[in-house]
mmCIF file of C-alpha atoms in Angstrom:
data_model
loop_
_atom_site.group_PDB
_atom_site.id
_atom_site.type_symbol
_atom_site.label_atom_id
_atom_site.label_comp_id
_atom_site.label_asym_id
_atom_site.label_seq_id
_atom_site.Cartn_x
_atom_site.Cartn_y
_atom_site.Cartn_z
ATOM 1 C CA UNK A 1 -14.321 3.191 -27.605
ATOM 2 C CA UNK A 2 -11.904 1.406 -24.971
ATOM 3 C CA UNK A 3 -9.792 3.598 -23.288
ATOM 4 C CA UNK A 4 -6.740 1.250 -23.828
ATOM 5 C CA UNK A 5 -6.611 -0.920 -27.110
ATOM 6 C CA UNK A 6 -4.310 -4.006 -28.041
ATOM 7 C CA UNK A 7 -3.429 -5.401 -31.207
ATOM 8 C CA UNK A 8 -3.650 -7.894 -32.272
ATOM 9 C CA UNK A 9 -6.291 -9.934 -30.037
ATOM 10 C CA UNK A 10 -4.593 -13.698 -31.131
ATOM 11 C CA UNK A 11 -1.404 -13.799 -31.837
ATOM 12 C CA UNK A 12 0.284 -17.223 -33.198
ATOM 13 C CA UNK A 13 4.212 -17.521 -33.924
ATOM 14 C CA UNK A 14 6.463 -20.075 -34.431
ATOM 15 C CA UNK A 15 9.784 -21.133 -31.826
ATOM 16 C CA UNK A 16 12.198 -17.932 -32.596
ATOM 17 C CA UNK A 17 10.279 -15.466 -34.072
ATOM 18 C CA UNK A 18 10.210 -11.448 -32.814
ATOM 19 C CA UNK A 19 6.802 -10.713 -31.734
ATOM 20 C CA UNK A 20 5.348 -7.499 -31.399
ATOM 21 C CA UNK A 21 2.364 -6.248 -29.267
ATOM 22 C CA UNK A 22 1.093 -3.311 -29.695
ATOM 23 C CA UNK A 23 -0.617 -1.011 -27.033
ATOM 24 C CA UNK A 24 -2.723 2.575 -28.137
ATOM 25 C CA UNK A 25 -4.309 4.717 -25.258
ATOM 26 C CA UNK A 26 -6.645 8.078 -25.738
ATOM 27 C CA UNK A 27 -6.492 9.422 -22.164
ATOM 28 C CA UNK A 28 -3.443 11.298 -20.302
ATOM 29 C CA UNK A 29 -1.372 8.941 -18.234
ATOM 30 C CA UNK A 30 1.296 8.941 -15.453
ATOM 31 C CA UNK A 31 2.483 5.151 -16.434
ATOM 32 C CA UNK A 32 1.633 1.851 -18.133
ATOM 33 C CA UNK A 33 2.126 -1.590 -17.557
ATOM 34 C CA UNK A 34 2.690 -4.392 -19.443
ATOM 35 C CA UNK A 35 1.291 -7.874 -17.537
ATOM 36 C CA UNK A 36 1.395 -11.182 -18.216
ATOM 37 C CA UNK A 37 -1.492 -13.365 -17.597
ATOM 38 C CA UNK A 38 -1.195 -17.029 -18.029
ATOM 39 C CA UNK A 39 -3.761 -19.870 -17.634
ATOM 40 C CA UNK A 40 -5.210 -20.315 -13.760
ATOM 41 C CA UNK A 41 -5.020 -16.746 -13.510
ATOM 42 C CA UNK A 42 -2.069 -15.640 -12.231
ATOM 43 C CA UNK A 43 -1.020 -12.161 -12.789
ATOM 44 C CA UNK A 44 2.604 -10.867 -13.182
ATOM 45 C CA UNK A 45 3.570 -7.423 -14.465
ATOM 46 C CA UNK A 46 6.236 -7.386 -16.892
ATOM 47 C CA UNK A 47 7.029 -3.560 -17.319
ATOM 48 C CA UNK A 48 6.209 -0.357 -15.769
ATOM 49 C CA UNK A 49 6.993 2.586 -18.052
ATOM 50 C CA UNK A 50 6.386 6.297 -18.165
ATOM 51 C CA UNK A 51 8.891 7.205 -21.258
ATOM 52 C CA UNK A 52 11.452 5.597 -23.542
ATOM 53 C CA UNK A 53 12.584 1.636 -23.247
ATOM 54 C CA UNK A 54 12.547 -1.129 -21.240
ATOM 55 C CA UNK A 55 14.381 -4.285 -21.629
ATOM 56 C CA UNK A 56 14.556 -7.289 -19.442
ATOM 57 C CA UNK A 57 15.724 -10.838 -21.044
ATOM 58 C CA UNK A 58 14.389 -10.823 -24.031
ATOM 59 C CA UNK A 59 11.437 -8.736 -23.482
ATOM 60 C CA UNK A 60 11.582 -5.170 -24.850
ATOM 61 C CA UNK A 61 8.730 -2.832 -23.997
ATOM 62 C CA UNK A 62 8.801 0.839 -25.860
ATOM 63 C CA UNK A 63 6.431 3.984 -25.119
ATOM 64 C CA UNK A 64 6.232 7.330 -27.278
ATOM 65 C CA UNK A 65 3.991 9.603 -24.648
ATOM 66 C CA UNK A 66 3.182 11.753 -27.735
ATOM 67 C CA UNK A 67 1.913 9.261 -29.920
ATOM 68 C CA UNK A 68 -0.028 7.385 -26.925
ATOM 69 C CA UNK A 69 1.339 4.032 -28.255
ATOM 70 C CA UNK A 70 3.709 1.136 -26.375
ATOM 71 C CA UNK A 71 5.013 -1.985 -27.841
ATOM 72 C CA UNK A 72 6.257 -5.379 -25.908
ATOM 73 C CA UNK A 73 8.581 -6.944 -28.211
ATOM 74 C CA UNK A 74 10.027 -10.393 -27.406
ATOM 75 C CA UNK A 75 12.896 -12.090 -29.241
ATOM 76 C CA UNK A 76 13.375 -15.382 -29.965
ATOM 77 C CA UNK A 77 10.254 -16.534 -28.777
ATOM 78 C CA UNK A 78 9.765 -19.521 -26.764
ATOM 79 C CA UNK A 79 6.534 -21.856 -26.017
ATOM 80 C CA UNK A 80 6.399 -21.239 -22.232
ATOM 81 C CA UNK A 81 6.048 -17.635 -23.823
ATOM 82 C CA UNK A 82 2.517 -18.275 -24.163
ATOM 83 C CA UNK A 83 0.174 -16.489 -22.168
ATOM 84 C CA UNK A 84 -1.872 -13.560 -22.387
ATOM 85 C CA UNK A 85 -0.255 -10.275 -22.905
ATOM 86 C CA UNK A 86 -2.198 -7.094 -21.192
ATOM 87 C CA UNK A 87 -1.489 -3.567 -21.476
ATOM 88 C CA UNK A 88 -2.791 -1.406 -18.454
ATOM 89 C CA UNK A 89 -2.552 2.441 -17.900
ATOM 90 C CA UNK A 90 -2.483 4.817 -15.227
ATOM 91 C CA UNK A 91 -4.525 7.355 -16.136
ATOM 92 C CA UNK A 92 -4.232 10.608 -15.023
ATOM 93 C CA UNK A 93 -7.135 10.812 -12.772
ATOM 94 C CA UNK A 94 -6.787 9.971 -9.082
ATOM 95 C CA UNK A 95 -2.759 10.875 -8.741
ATOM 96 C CA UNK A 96 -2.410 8.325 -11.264
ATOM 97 C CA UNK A 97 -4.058 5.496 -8.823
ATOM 98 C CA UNK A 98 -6.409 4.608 -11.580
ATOM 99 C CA UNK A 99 -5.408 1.245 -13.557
ATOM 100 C CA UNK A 100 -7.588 -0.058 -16.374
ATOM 101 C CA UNK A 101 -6.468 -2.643 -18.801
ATOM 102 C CA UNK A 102 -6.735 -3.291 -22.454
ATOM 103 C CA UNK A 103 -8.454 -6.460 -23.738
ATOM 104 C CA UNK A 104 -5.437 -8.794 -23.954
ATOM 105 C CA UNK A 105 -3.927 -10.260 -26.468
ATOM 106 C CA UNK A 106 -3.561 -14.169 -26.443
ATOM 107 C CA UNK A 107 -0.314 -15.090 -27.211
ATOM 108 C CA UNK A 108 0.427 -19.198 -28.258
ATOM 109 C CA UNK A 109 4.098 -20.135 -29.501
ATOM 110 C CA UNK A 110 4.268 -23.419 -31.138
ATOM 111 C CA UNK A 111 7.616 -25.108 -30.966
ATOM 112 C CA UNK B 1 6.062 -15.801 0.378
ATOM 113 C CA UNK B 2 3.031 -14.434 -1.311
ATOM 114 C CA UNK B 3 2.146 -10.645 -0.720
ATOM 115 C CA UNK B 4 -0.989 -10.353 -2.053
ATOM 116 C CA UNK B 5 -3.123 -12.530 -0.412
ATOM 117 C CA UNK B 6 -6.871 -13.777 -1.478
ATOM 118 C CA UNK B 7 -9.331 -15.756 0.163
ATOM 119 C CA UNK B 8 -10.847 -18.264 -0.060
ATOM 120 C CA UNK B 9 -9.382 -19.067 -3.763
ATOM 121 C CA UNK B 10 -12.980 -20.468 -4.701
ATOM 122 C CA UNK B 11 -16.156 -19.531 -3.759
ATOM 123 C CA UNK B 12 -19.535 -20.709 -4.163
ATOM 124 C CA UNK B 13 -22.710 -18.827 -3.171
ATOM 125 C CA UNK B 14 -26.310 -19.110 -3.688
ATOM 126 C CA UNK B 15 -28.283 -16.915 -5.427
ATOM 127 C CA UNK B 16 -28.981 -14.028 -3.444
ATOM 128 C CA UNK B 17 -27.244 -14.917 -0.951
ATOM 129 C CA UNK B 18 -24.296 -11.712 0.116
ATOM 130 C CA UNK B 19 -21.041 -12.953 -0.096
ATOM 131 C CA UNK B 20 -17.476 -11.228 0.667
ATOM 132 C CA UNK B 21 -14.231 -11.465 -0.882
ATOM 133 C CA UNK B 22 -11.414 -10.628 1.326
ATOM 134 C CA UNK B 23 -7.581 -9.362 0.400
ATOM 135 C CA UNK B 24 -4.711 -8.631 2.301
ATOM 136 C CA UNK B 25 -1.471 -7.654 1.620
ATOM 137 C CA UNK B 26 1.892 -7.460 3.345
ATOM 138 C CA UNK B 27 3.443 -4.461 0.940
ATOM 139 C CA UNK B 28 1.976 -1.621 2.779
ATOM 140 C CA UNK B 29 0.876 -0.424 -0.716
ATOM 141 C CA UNK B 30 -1.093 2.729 -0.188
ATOM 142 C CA UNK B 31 -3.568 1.977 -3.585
ATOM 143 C CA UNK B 32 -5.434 -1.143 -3.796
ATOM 144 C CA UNK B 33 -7.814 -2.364 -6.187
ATOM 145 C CA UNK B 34 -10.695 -4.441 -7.024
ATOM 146 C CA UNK B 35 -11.196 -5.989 -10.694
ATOM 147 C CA UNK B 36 -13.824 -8.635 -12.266
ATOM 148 C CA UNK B 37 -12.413 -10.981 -14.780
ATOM 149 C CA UNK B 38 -15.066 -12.868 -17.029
ATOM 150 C CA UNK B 39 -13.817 -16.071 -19.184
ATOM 151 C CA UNK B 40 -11.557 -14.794 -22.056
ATOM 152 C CA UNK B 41 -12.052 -11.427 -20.722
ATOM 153 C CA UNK B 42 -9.572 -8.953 -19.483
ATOM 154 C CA UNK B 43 -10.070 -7.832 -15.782
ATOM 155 C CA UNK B 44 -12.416 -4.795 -15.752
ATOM 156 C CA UNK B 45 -12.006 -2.690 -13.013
ATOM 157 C CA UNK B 46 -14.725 -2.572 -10.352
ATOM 158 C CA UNK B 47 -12.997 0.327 -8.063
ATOM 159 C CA UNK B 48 -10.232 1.390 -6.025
ATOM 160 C CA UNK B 49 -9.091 2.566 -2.783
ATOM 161 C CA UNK B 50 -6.369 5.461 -2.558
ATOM 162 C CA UNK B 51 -5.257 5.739 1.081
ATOM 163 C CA UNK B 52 -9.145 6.047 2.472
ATOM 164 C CA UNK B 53 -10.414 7.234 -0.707
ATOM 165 C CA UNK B 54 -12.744 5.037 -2.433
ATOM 166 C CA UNK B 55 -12.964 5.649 -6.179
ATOM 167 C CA UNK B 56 -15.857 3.922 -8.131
ATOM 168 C CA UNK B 57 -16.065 2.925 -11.697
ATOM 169 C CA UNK B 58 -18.904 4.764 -13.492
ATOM 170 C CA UNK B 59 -20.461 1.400 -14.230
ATOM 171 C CA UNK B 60 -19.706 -0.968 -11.405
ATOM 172 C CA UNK B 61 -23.140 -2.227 -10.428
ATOM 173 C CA UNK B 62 -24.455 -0.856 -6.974
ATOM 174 C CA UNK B 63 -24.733 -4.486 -6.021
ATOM 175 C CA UNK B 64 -20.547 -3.824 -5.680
ATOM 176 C CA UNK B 65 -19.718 -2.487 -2.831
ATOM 177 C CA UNK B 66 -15.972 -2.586 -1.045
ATOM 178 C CA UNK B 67 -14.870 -2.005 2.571
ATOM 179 C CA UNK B 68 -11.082 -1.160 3.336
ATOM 180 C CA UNK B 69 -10.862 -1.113 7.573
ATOM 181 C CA UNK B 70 -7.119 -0.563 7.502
ATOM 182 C CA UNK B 71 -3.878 -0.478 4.842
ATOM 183 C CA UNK B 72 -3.774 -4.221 4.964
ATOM 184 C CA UNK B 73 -7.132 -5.365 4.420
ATOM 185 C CA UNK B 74 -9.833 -4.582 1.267
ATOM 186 C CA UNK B 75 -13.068 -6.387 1.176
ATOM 187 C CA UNK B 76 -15.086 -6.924 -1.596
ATOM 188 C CA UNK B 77 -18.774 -7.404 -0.781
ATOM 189 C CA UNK B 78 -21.630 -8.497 -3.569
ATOM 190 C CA UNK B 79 -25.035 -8.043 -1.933
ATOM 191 C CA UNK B 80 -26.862 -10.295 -3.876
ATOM 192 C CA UNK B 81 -24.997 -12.213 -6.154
ATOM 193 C CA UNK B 82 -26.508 -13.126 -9.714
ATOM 194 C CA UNK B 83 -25.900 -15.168 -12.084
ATOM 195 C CA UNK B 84 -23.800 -12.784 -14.172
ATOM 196 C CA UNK B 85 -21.681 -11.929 -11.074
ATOM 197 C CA UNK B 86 -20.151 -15.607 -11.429
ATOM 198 C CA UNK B 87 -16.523 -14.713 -12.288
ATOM 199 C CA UNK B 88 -12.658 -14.537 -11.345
ATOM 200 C CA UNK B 89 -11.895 -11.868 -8.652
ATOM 201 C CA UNK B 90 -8.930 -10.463 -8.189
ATOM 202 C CA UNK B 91 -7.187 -8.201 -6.218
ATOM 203 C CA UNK B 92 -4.095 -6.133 -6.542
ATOM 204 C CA UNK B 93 -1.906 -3.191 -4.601
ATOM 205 C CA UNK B 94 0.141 -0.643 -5.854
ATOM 206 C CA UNK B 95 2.119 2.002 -4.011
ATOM 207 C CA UNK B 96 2.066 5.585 -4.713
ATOM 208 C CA UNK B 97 4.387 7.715 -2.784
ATOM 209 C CA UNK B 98 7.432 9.760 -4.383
ATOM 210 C CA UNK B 99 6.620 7.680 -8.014
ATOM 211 C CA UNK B 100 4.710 4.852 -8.796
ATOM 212 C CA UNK B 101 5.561 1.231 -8.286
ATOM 213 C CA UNK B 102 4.766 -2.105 -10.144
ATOM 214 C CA UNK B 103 1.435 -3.315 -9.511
ATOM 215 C CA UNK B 104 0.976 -6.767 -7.068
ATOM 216 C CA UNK B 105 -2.041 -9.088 -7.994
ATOM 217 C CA UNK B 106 -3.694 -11.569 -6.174
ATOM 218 C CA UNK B 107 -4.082 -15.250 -6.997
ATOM 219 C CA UNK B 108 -7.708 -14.590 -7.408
ATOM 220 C CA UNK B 109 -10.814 -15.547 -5.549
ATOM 221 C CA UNK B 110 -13.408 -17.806 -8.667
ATOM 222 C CA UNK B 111 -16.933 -17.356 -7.972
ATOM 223 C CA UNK B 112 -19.825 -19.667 -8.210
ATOM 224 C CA UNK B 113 -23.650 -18.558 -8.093
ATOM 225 C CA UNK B 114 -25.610 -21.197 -7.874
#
């Protein structure tokens, strides 16, 4: 079993709808990250988060430490939204140092 | 100006042949780390550096192996490449010191055994 799993794996929403990713971890962590991957590569990350709620623009990312689940909500979606959405952890080993990542979930937003 | 710097972006090596990766960064981000990214894959993580200490992933093949001379520079060295190890590298830096920041990635190096 993954330390870090995503659902769902494909995601497909039409212009303007919420969207909801959701993030479950089994191991302690100091922090987790919410990236953004799109095509070519390039990494970006979106959120750090160690407790409660995040918001920038219309991205929303949640975390309930007790629970070991975080969402990344984004409203009114938009095509360019389209990447791949990864959820990443910093576990508790190392200081926190450690970083693994979930599987992804592929993202597409059709106008 | 990028901070998190990889080279070269592509790479193509023979067979056998060693071959090393190289990333710097300009953050002076104390953690830095290593991951291998397969098509439609997420990045799996390969290992890490912590200051000086290098942290290995139970099942990063010994054929991995990672040099980091100074804060700037990490190294990523595949002693013989195989046809498996064909893949997107990438690199990124965090900083932990007083709290933990964001985490900086690398445009990525892609790899080519042939």
């Amino acid at each position: 079993k993954n330390e870090v799993e995503q659902s769902p794996q494909n995601l497909t929403a039409q212009e303007g709808e919420f969207i909801t990713i959701n993030c479950s971890y089994s191991v302690g962590i100091s922090a987790l990250h919410w990236l953004q991957q799109h095509p070519g590569g390039g990494i970006v990350s979106l959120f750090m988060l160690s407790s409660g709620k995040k918001k920038h623009g219309r991205l929303i990312a949640t975390i309930n430490i007790q629970e070991k689940h975080s969402s990344l909500h984004i409203t009114a979606s938009h095509p360019r939204d389209s990447a791949v959405y990864i959820c990443a952890v910093r576990s508790e080993e190392t200081s926190g140092s450690r970083l693994t990542f979930g599987e992804g979930t592929q993202l597409t937003v059709n106008p | 100006d990028a901070m998190v710097i990889q080279n070269p972006r592509y790479q193509v090596t023979q067979f056998g042949k060693p071959v090393t990766l190289s990333c710097s960064q300009t953050l002076n981000h104390n953690v830095m780390y290593w991951y291998q990214q397969k098509s439609s894959q997420a990045p799996k993580l390969l290992f890490h550096y912590y200051d000086k200490d290098f942290n290995n992933e139970a099942d990063t093949p010994d054929n991995f192996q990672s040099r980091r001379p100074n804060t700037s520079f990490c190294f990523l060295d595949i002693r013989s490449p195989g046809l498996g190890d064909a893949a997107m590298y990438l690199c990124a830096t965090s900083r932990i010191y007083r709290g933990l920041t964001e985490a900086f990635f690398g445009q990525g190096t892609r790899l080519t055994v042939v």
